[in-house]
Each structure stands twice: as C-alpha cells, then as structure tokens.
Amino acid sequence: MRGNDPQSESDELVEEIAQRIGALGGEAGPATEADRRELEALAGRVLELQVQRVEAYRRLCRTRGLDLPAAGWSRPGAWRASPAVPARAFKEPELELWTAQPRIVFRSSGTTAGAHRRSEHHHPHPELYRRIVEASFPGACIDQGLLCGRERVPMLSLVPSLHDVPDSSLGFMIDHVLDRWGANDSLSALGTGGLDADGARAFLAEHAKSRRPVLVLSTALALARLLDALEERPLDHALAPGSVIFETGGFKGSERELARDDLLERSLDRLGVPPSRIVREYGMTELTSQAYTRVLAGGDPDTFHAPPWLFWWLVDPSTGEPVAPRREGLIAFFDLGNVGSISHLLTEDVGRAAGDGGFELVGRASDAELRGCSLTAEELLR
C-alpha cells in the first residue's frame, strides 16, 4: 500500500470499503456509473494489498507472468487480469491466505471431502462482515414487506448459533441478524442437540394465532425436518400473510435428497408460505458477501443477484476465460468484503447468466471440469 504506515493504510482501506458498502446497501437505489468506478478503484487497491501481503498469491501472480511493480495492481481495471484462486485452495492448511492477523476462522461443514479437508477462511475483519449483512440482508428479506424499517421481527432460527458452532460463517451471520432485527421473542430452535421441533411448533403456532408475520431463517435441510415434524402435528392456522422464509444451502452430504418443488409445496401446505415469500441465499465459507433472490420484489425465484461490491462472471473451466454469452460456466467472484483474505475466487459451482443481471445455479462442476482448478492450487502450494 502507499504511505509510511502499511497497517494504517490497510485499516483506512477497510473503512473506505465499509462506508462504500453502507452507502450502497439498505434502501439505496441501484449502483450508478460513478458508484461502479469507485468500486473498481477499491478493487484495484484491495488486489494491491493482497499481492503484497499474501506470499502464495504473490508467487501465483509471478508464475502467471504478472509480476507488476508495487503500485501496478492498483491501476483501474488491473484486478481483472489477476488470477482467480480456486475455492479448494482454502482447504490447504499450509497456505496463509490472509492479509492481517485473523480475528475469527470460519470453516465449511466438510461434507464434500470429509472433516479433514474443510475449507478455512481466516478472517481479520469480522466487523466488516457485519456491515455487509446490514447492507444486503434487509433489502432481500425484510424491508420489502415484512419490516420496512419500523419494528423488530419475530424470527425462528433453524441455524446453529456461534455458541454451538463457533466456526460457522452462517451462524455468525444469523446471530447478527437476530441481534440487529429480531424481536425479543425470537427463538433459536436448532443446536447441538438437533431440532427442537416442539419449541419451533409452539413459536409458529403462537404467532400464527396472533396473525403476526414471522421470518423463518433456515437451511434447506433444517426446513425439511421442520416440515416433517409439522406433518405429524400440523399447525391449526397458517402463518400470517407477509411471513417470509429465508432459505440457504441444500442437502449436500446429508442422508436425504429432496426436490426443491417438493420443499416449496410442503412450505405452502404446512406453513401457508408461498414460493413468492421464500428468499434464497447464495453464500459460501470462502466469501464474505452473499447473493440473494429477489422474490419479494417480484423477481425470479431461481435467479440470484449479487450486491454491487460482489463482482461475478462465468468462466470456461478448460480455458479460464469468460464464457460466451448464453453459455454455462464456473462462477467466479471478486468480493470486496474479502479484503482481508483473497477477493478473486473461482467456485466449483456451474451457473448461467439470467436476463436481468443475475445468475442461476446449474449444479456442481465435475472432476474433469475442476482439473484446471487443481493445477492452480498446486501452483499456490509450490
């Protein structure tokens, strides 16, 4: 970074990003061209910081012939030429992928490759994570019809808290959502002992009877288990109009598979919540920012929209280049929220672009498609 005090300059950059994200979040309108230019400039400075402070990433850039001078990466648009780090690199414990001393470590569930191969995101800036949640979550799940900024919302959480799972990035997020917007009678009904089906049912029954809308925060699997419990003991009343389900994650690594159409049908049948009130989130341990569907604003239920500070595009797995229009590819991100780790990430998810500026998930990449990602991870390890 520029100046005589690298740590101070780094802190200033983090605060600039936090302020910019705050200005773009909440009830702010769409990002303008001036906003995008500012975000591009911040992306260049983030990349400059990461090339300087993350040795493995600096080596990767040199391997790719991108050994720019110290301030070269901060040039507008330079970040677009930077190499994307495959998400699986976060499973390599010898790679120190952070720019400052981590204050919290998030770990994936480990369902893909076992607990010994869990992704680890060493995060130096948890307060920035909270600022991102405050800027993006309400517009997707609350402000458009449930809260509108006027009162706290009764929430039922089916996500384990940080108290139960201290390294869960989702738990970190949901804990902050409950602290920031949850009503006093909100309930966490999933912990180390499993689902408290009786407690969850009592919470839903009470608010259904009083006709007060609620927000259910859940993974897809936990929601399915709640719906199983409600099949045995149905609610006497549907949830109040305006209620919302926030759903994240699928059934990967679980003992069951469930078609999404079935989950939507049972949510309507047992809770009275239609598909148009079920918001989906796209998030991952290796990212700080999330993308959401815009169903509460009338958007497509299968299209995810990233906030302005989370750039995304689709990559051809065989060439590493952006795909042609209307073609599927691996989803790549540049997340300004990852200023303290690695911002330019290549996921293992296959997607396609939607017509309204969002993306749809198609599935997971095959081993053959991920071969190039493996080569990049090896380069980082050398």
PDB file of C-alpha atoms in Angstrom, residues 115-249:
ATOM      1  CA  ALA A 115     -13.793 -33.020   8.085  1.00  0.00           C
ATOM      2  CA  HIS A 116     -10.027 -33.204   7.471  1.00  0.00           C
ATOM      3  CA  ARG A 117     -10.493 -31.272   4.224  1.00  0.00           C
ATOM      4  CA  ARG A 118     -12.714 -28.465   5.451  1.00  0.00           C
ATOM      5  CA  SER A 119     -12.253 -25.029   3.933  1.00  0.00           C
ATOM      6  CA  GLU A 120     -10.873 -22.446   6.352  1.00  0.00           C
ATOM      7  CA  HIS A 121     -11.429 -18.723   5.877  1.00  0.00           C
ATOM      8  CA  HIS A 122      -9.148 -16.791   8.236  1.00  0.00           C
ATOM      9  CA  HIS A 123     -10.992 -13.500   8.643  1.00  0.00           C
ATOM     10  CA  PRO A 124      -9.243 -10.373  10.017  1.00  0.00           C
ATOM     11  CA  HIS A 125     -12.294  -8.082   9.736  1.00  0.00           C
ATOM     12  CA  PRO A 126     -15.459  -9.588  11.303  1.00  0.00           C
ATOM     13  CA  GLU A 127     -16.948  -6.108  11.773  1.00  0.00           C
ATOM     14  CA  LEU A 128     -16.849  -5.636   8.003  1.00  0.00           C
ATOM     15  CA  TYR A 129     -18.803  -8.879   7.693  1.00  0.00           C
ATOM     16  CA  ARG A 130     -21.461  -7.416   9.992  1.00  0.00           C
ATOM     17  CA  ARG A 131     -21.594  -4.211   7.928  1.00  0.00           C
ATOM     18  CA  ILE A 132     -22.133  -6.300   4.786  1.00  0.00           C
ATOM     19  CA  VAL A 133     -25.002  -8.204   6.399  1.00  0.00           C
ATOM     20  CA  GLU A 134     -26.599  -4.905   7.424  1.00  0.00           C
ATOM     21  CA  ALA A 135     -26.252  -3.551   3.890  1.00  0.00           C
ATOM     22  CA  SER A 136     -27.587  -6.547   1.961  1.00  0.00           C
ATOM     23  CA  PHE A 137     -29.838  -8.751   4.122  1.00  0.00           C
ATOM     24  CA  PRO A 138     -32.704  -6.336   4.903  1.00  0.00           C
ATOM     25  CA  GLY A 139     -33.375  -5.420   1.268  1.00  0.00           C
ATOM     26  CA  ALA A 140     -33.670  -9.078   0.319  1.00  0.00           C
ATOM     27  CA  CYS A 141     -35.532 -10.483   3.313  1.00  0.00           C
ATOM     28  CA  ILE A 142     -37.089  -7.757   5.463  1.00  0.00           C
ATOM     29  CA  ASP A 143     -37.608  -4.275   4.045  1.00  0.00           C
ATOM     30  CA  GLN A 144     -39.759  -5.395   1.129  1.00  0.00           C
ATOM     31  CA  GLY A 145     -42.925  -6.113   3.048  1.00  0.00           C
ATOM     32  CA  LEU A 146     -42.112  -7.521   6.491  1.00  0.00           C
ATOM     33  CA  LEU A 147     -40.217  -4.918   8.472  1.00  0.00           C
ATOM     34  CA  CYS A 148     -39.978  -1.746   6.372  1.00  0.00           C
ATOM     35  CA  GLY A 149     -37.587  -0.319   8.973  1.00  0.00           C
ATOM     36  CA  ARG A 150     -40.249   0.261  11.613  1.00  0.00           C
ATOM     37  CA  GLU A 151     -40.127  -2.603  14.105  1.00  0.00           C
ATOM     38  CA  ARG A 152     -38.274  -5.762  15.003  1.00  0.00           C
ATOM     39  CA  VAL A 153     -39.441  -9.050  13.548  1.00  0.00           C
ATOM     40  CA  PRO A 154     -40.263 -12.310  15.379  1.00  0.00           C
ATOM     41  CA  MET A 155     -37.695 -14.759  13.981  1.00  0.00           C
ATOM     42  CA  LEU A 156     -37.422 -18.527  14.184  1.00  0.00           C
ATOM     43  CA  SER A 157     -33.833 -19.606  13.542  1.00  0.00           C
ATOM     44  CA  LEU A 158     -33.083 -23.142  12.399  1.00  0.00           C
ATOM     45  CA  VAL A 159     -29.370 -22.339  12.118  1.00  0.00           C
ATOM     46  CA  PRO A 160     -26.950 -23.264  14.930  1.00  0.00           C
ATOM     47  CA  SER A 161     -25.556 -20.191  16.682  1.00  0.00           C
ATOM     48  CA  LEU A 162     -21.876 -19.392  17.126  1.00  0.00           C
ATOM     49  CA  HIS A 163     -22.233 -20.589  20.710  1.00  0.00           C
ATOM     50  CA  ASP A 164     -22.903 -24.089  19.377  1.00  0.00           C
ATOM     51  CA  VAL A 165     -20.738 -23.959  16.214  1.00  0.00           C
ATOM     52  CA  PRO A 166     -18.041 -21.297  16.816  1.00  0.00           C
ATOM     53  CA  ASP A 167     -16.521 -21.579  13.315  1.00  0.00           C
ATOM     54  CA  SER A 168     -19.712 -21.270  11.251  1.00  0.00           C
ATOM     55  CA  SER A 169     -19.863 -18.260   8.932  1.00  0.00           C
ATOM     56  CA  LEU A 170     -23.621 -18.805   8.539  1.00  0.00           C
ATOM     57  CA  GLY A 171     -24.006 -18.901  12.306  1.00  0.00           C
ATOM     58  CA  PHE A 172     -22.062 -15.621  12.535  1.00  0.00           C
ATOM     59  CA  MET A 173     -24.408 -14.035  10.009  1.00  0.00           C
ATOM     60  CA  ILE A 174     -27.644 -15.319  11.555  1.00  0.00           C
ATOM     61  CA  ASP A 175     -26.545 -14.323  15.063  1.00  0.00           C
ATOM     62  CA  HIS A 176     -26.088 -10.768  13.797  1.00  0.00           C
ATOM     63  CA  VAL A 177     -29.445 -10.811  12.006  1.00  0.00           C
ATOM     64  CA  LEU A 178     -31.154 -11.859  15.246  1.00  0.00           C
ATOM     65  CA  ASP A 179     -29.293  -9.232  17.287  1.00  0.00           C
ATOM     66  CA  ARG A 180     -29.966  -6.468  14.771  1.00  0.00           C
ATOM     67  CA  TRP A 181     -33.571  -7.105  13.703  1.00  0.00           C
ATOM     68  CA  GLY A 182     -35.015  -9.944  15.790  1.00  0.00           C
ATOM     69  CA  ALA A 183     -37.870  -9.271  18.216  1.00  0.00           C
ATOM     70  CA  ASN A 184     -37.420 -10.155  21.870  1.00  0.00           C
ATOM     71  CA  ASP A 185     -39.472 -13.316  21.482  1.00  0.00           C
ATOM     72  CA  SER A 186     -37.359 -14.677  18.613  1.00  0.00           C
ATOM     73  CA  LEU A 187     -36.311 -18.297  19.025  1.00  0.00           C
ATOM     74  CA  SER A 188     -33.286 -20.384  18.030  1.00  0.00           C
ATOM     75  CA  ALA A 189     -34.558 -23.948  17.711  1.00  0.00           C
ATOM     76  CA  LEU A 190     -31.555 -25.818  16.313  1.00  0.00           C
ATOM     77  CA  GLY A 191     -28.428 -26.569  18.302  1.00  0.00           C
ATOM     78  CA  THR A 192     -26.037 -29.336  19.186  1.00  0.00           C
ATOM     79  CA  GLY A 193     -28.982 -31.449  20.346  1.00  0.00           C
ATOM     80  CA  GLY A 194     -30.690 -31.188  16.975  1.00  0.00           C
ATOM     81  CA  LEU A 195     -34.035 -29.637  16.088  1.00  0.00           C
ATOM     82  CA  ASP A 196     -36.299 -28.553  18.933  1.00  0.00           C
ATOM     83  CA  ALA A 197     -39.427 -29.451  16.983  1.00  0.00           C
ATOM     84  CA  ASP A 198     -41.785 -28.824  19.888  1.00  0.00           C
ATOM     85  CA  GLY A 199     -40.319 -25.379  20.580  1.00  0.00           C
ATOM     86  CA  ALA A 200     -40.403 -24.420  16.912  1.00  0.00           C
ATOM     87  CA  ARG A 201     -44.001 -25.566  16.545  1.00  0.00           C
ATOM     88  CA  ALA A 202     -45.094 -23.662  19.657  1.00  0.00           C
ATOM     89  CA  PHE A 203     -43.421 -20.483  18.364  1.00  0.00           C
ATOM     90  CA  LEU A 204     -45.087 -20.780  14.953  1.00  0.00           C
ATOM     91  CA  ALA A 205     -48.476 -21.681  16.432  1.00  0.00           C
ATOM     92  CA  GLU A 206     -48.447 -18.689  18.784  1.00  0.00           C
ATOM     93  CA  HIS A 207     -47.652 -16.183  16.029  1.00  0.00           C
ATOM     94  CA  ALA A 208     -49.999 -17.809  13.544  1.00  0.00           C
ATOM     95  CA  LYS A 209     -52.808 -17.449  16.069  1.00  0.00           C
ATOM     96  CA  SER A 210     -51.952 -13.796  16.779  1.00  0.00           C
ATOM     97  CA  ARG A 211     -51.617 -13.137  12.999  1.00  0.00           C
ATOM     98  CA  ARG A 212     -48.180 -11.558  13.411  1.00  0.00           C
ATOM     99  CA  PRO A 213     -45.829 -12.211  10.441  1.00  0.00           C
ATOM    100  CA  VAL A 214     -42.610 -14.070  11.197  1.00  0.00           C
ATOM    101  CA  LEU A 215     -39.277 -14.648   9.491  1.00  0.00           C
ATOM    102  CA  VAL A 216     -38.008 -18.233   9.437  1.00  0.00           C
ATOM    103  CA  LEU A 217     -34.216 -18.493   8.997  1.00  0.00           C
ATOM    104  CA  SER A 218     -33.168 -21.945   7.874  1.00  0.00           C
ATOM    105  CA  THR A 219     -31.026 -24.210   5.773  1.00  0.00           C
ATOM    106  CA  ALA A 220     -32.956 -26.293   3.269  1.00  0.00           C
ATOM    107  CA  LEU A 221     -32.305 -29.450   5.269  1.00  0.00           C
ATOM    108  CA  ALA A 222     -33.459 -27.978   8.587  1.00  0.00           C
ATOM    109  CA  LEU A 223     -36.581 -26.613   6.901  1.00  0.00           C
ATOM    110  CA  ALA A 224     -37.355 -30.067   5.544  1.00  0.00           C
ATOM    111  CA  ARG A 225     -37.027 -31.545   9.032  1.00  0.00           C
ATOM    112  CA  LEU A 226     -39.338 -28.902  10.472  1.00  0.00           C
ATOM    113  CA  LEU A 227     -41.901 -29.677   7.782  1.00  0.00           C
ATOM    114  CA  ASP A 228     -41.601 -33.382   8.645  1.00  0.00           C
ATOM    115  CA  ALA A 229     -42.428 -32.555  12.262  1.00  0.00           C
ATOM    116  CA  LEU A 230     -45.404 -30.427  11.213  1.00  0.00           C
ATOM    117  CA  GLU A 231     -46.748 -33.325   9.170  1.00  0.00           C
ATOM    118  CA  GLU A 232     -47.137 -35.288  12.398  1.00  0.00           C
ATOM    119  CA  ARG A 233     -48.501 -32.302  14.353  1.00  0.00           C
ATOM    120  CA  PRO A 234     -49.910 -29.712  11.910  1.00  0.00           C
ATOM    121  CA  LEU A 235     -50.428 -26.081  12.847  1.00  0.00           C
ATOM    122  CA  ASP A 236     -54.011 -25.031  13.486  1.00  0.00           C
ATOM    123  CA  HIS A 237     -53.513 -21.858  11.430  1.00  0.00           C
ATOM    124  CA  ALA A 238     -51.278 -20.853   8.538  1.00  0.00           C
ATOM    125  CA  LEU A 239     -48.620 -18.247   9.238  1.00  0.00           C
ATOM    126  CA  ALA A 240     -49.781 -14.651   8.888  1.00  0.00           C
ATOM    127  CA  PRO A 241     -49.634 -13.043   5.432  1.00  0.00           C
ATOM    128  CA  GLY A 242     -46.306 -11.282   4.996  1.00  0.00           C
ATOM    129  CA  SER A 243     -44.319 -14.059   6.665  1.00  0.00           C
ATOM    130  CA  VAL A 244     -41.030 -14.909   4.961  1.00  0.00           C
ATOM    131  CA  ILE A 245     -38.756 -17.945   4.813  1.00  0.00           C
ATOM    132  CA  PHE A 246     -35.038 -17.292   4.342  1.00  0.00           C
ATOM    133  CA  GLU A 247     -33.512 -20.485   2.944  1.00  0.00           C
ATOM    134  CA  THR A 248     -29.863 -21.221   2.308  1.00  0.00           C
ATOM    135  CA  GLY A 249     -27.941 -24.324   1.378  1.00  0.00           C
TER     136      GLY A 249
END
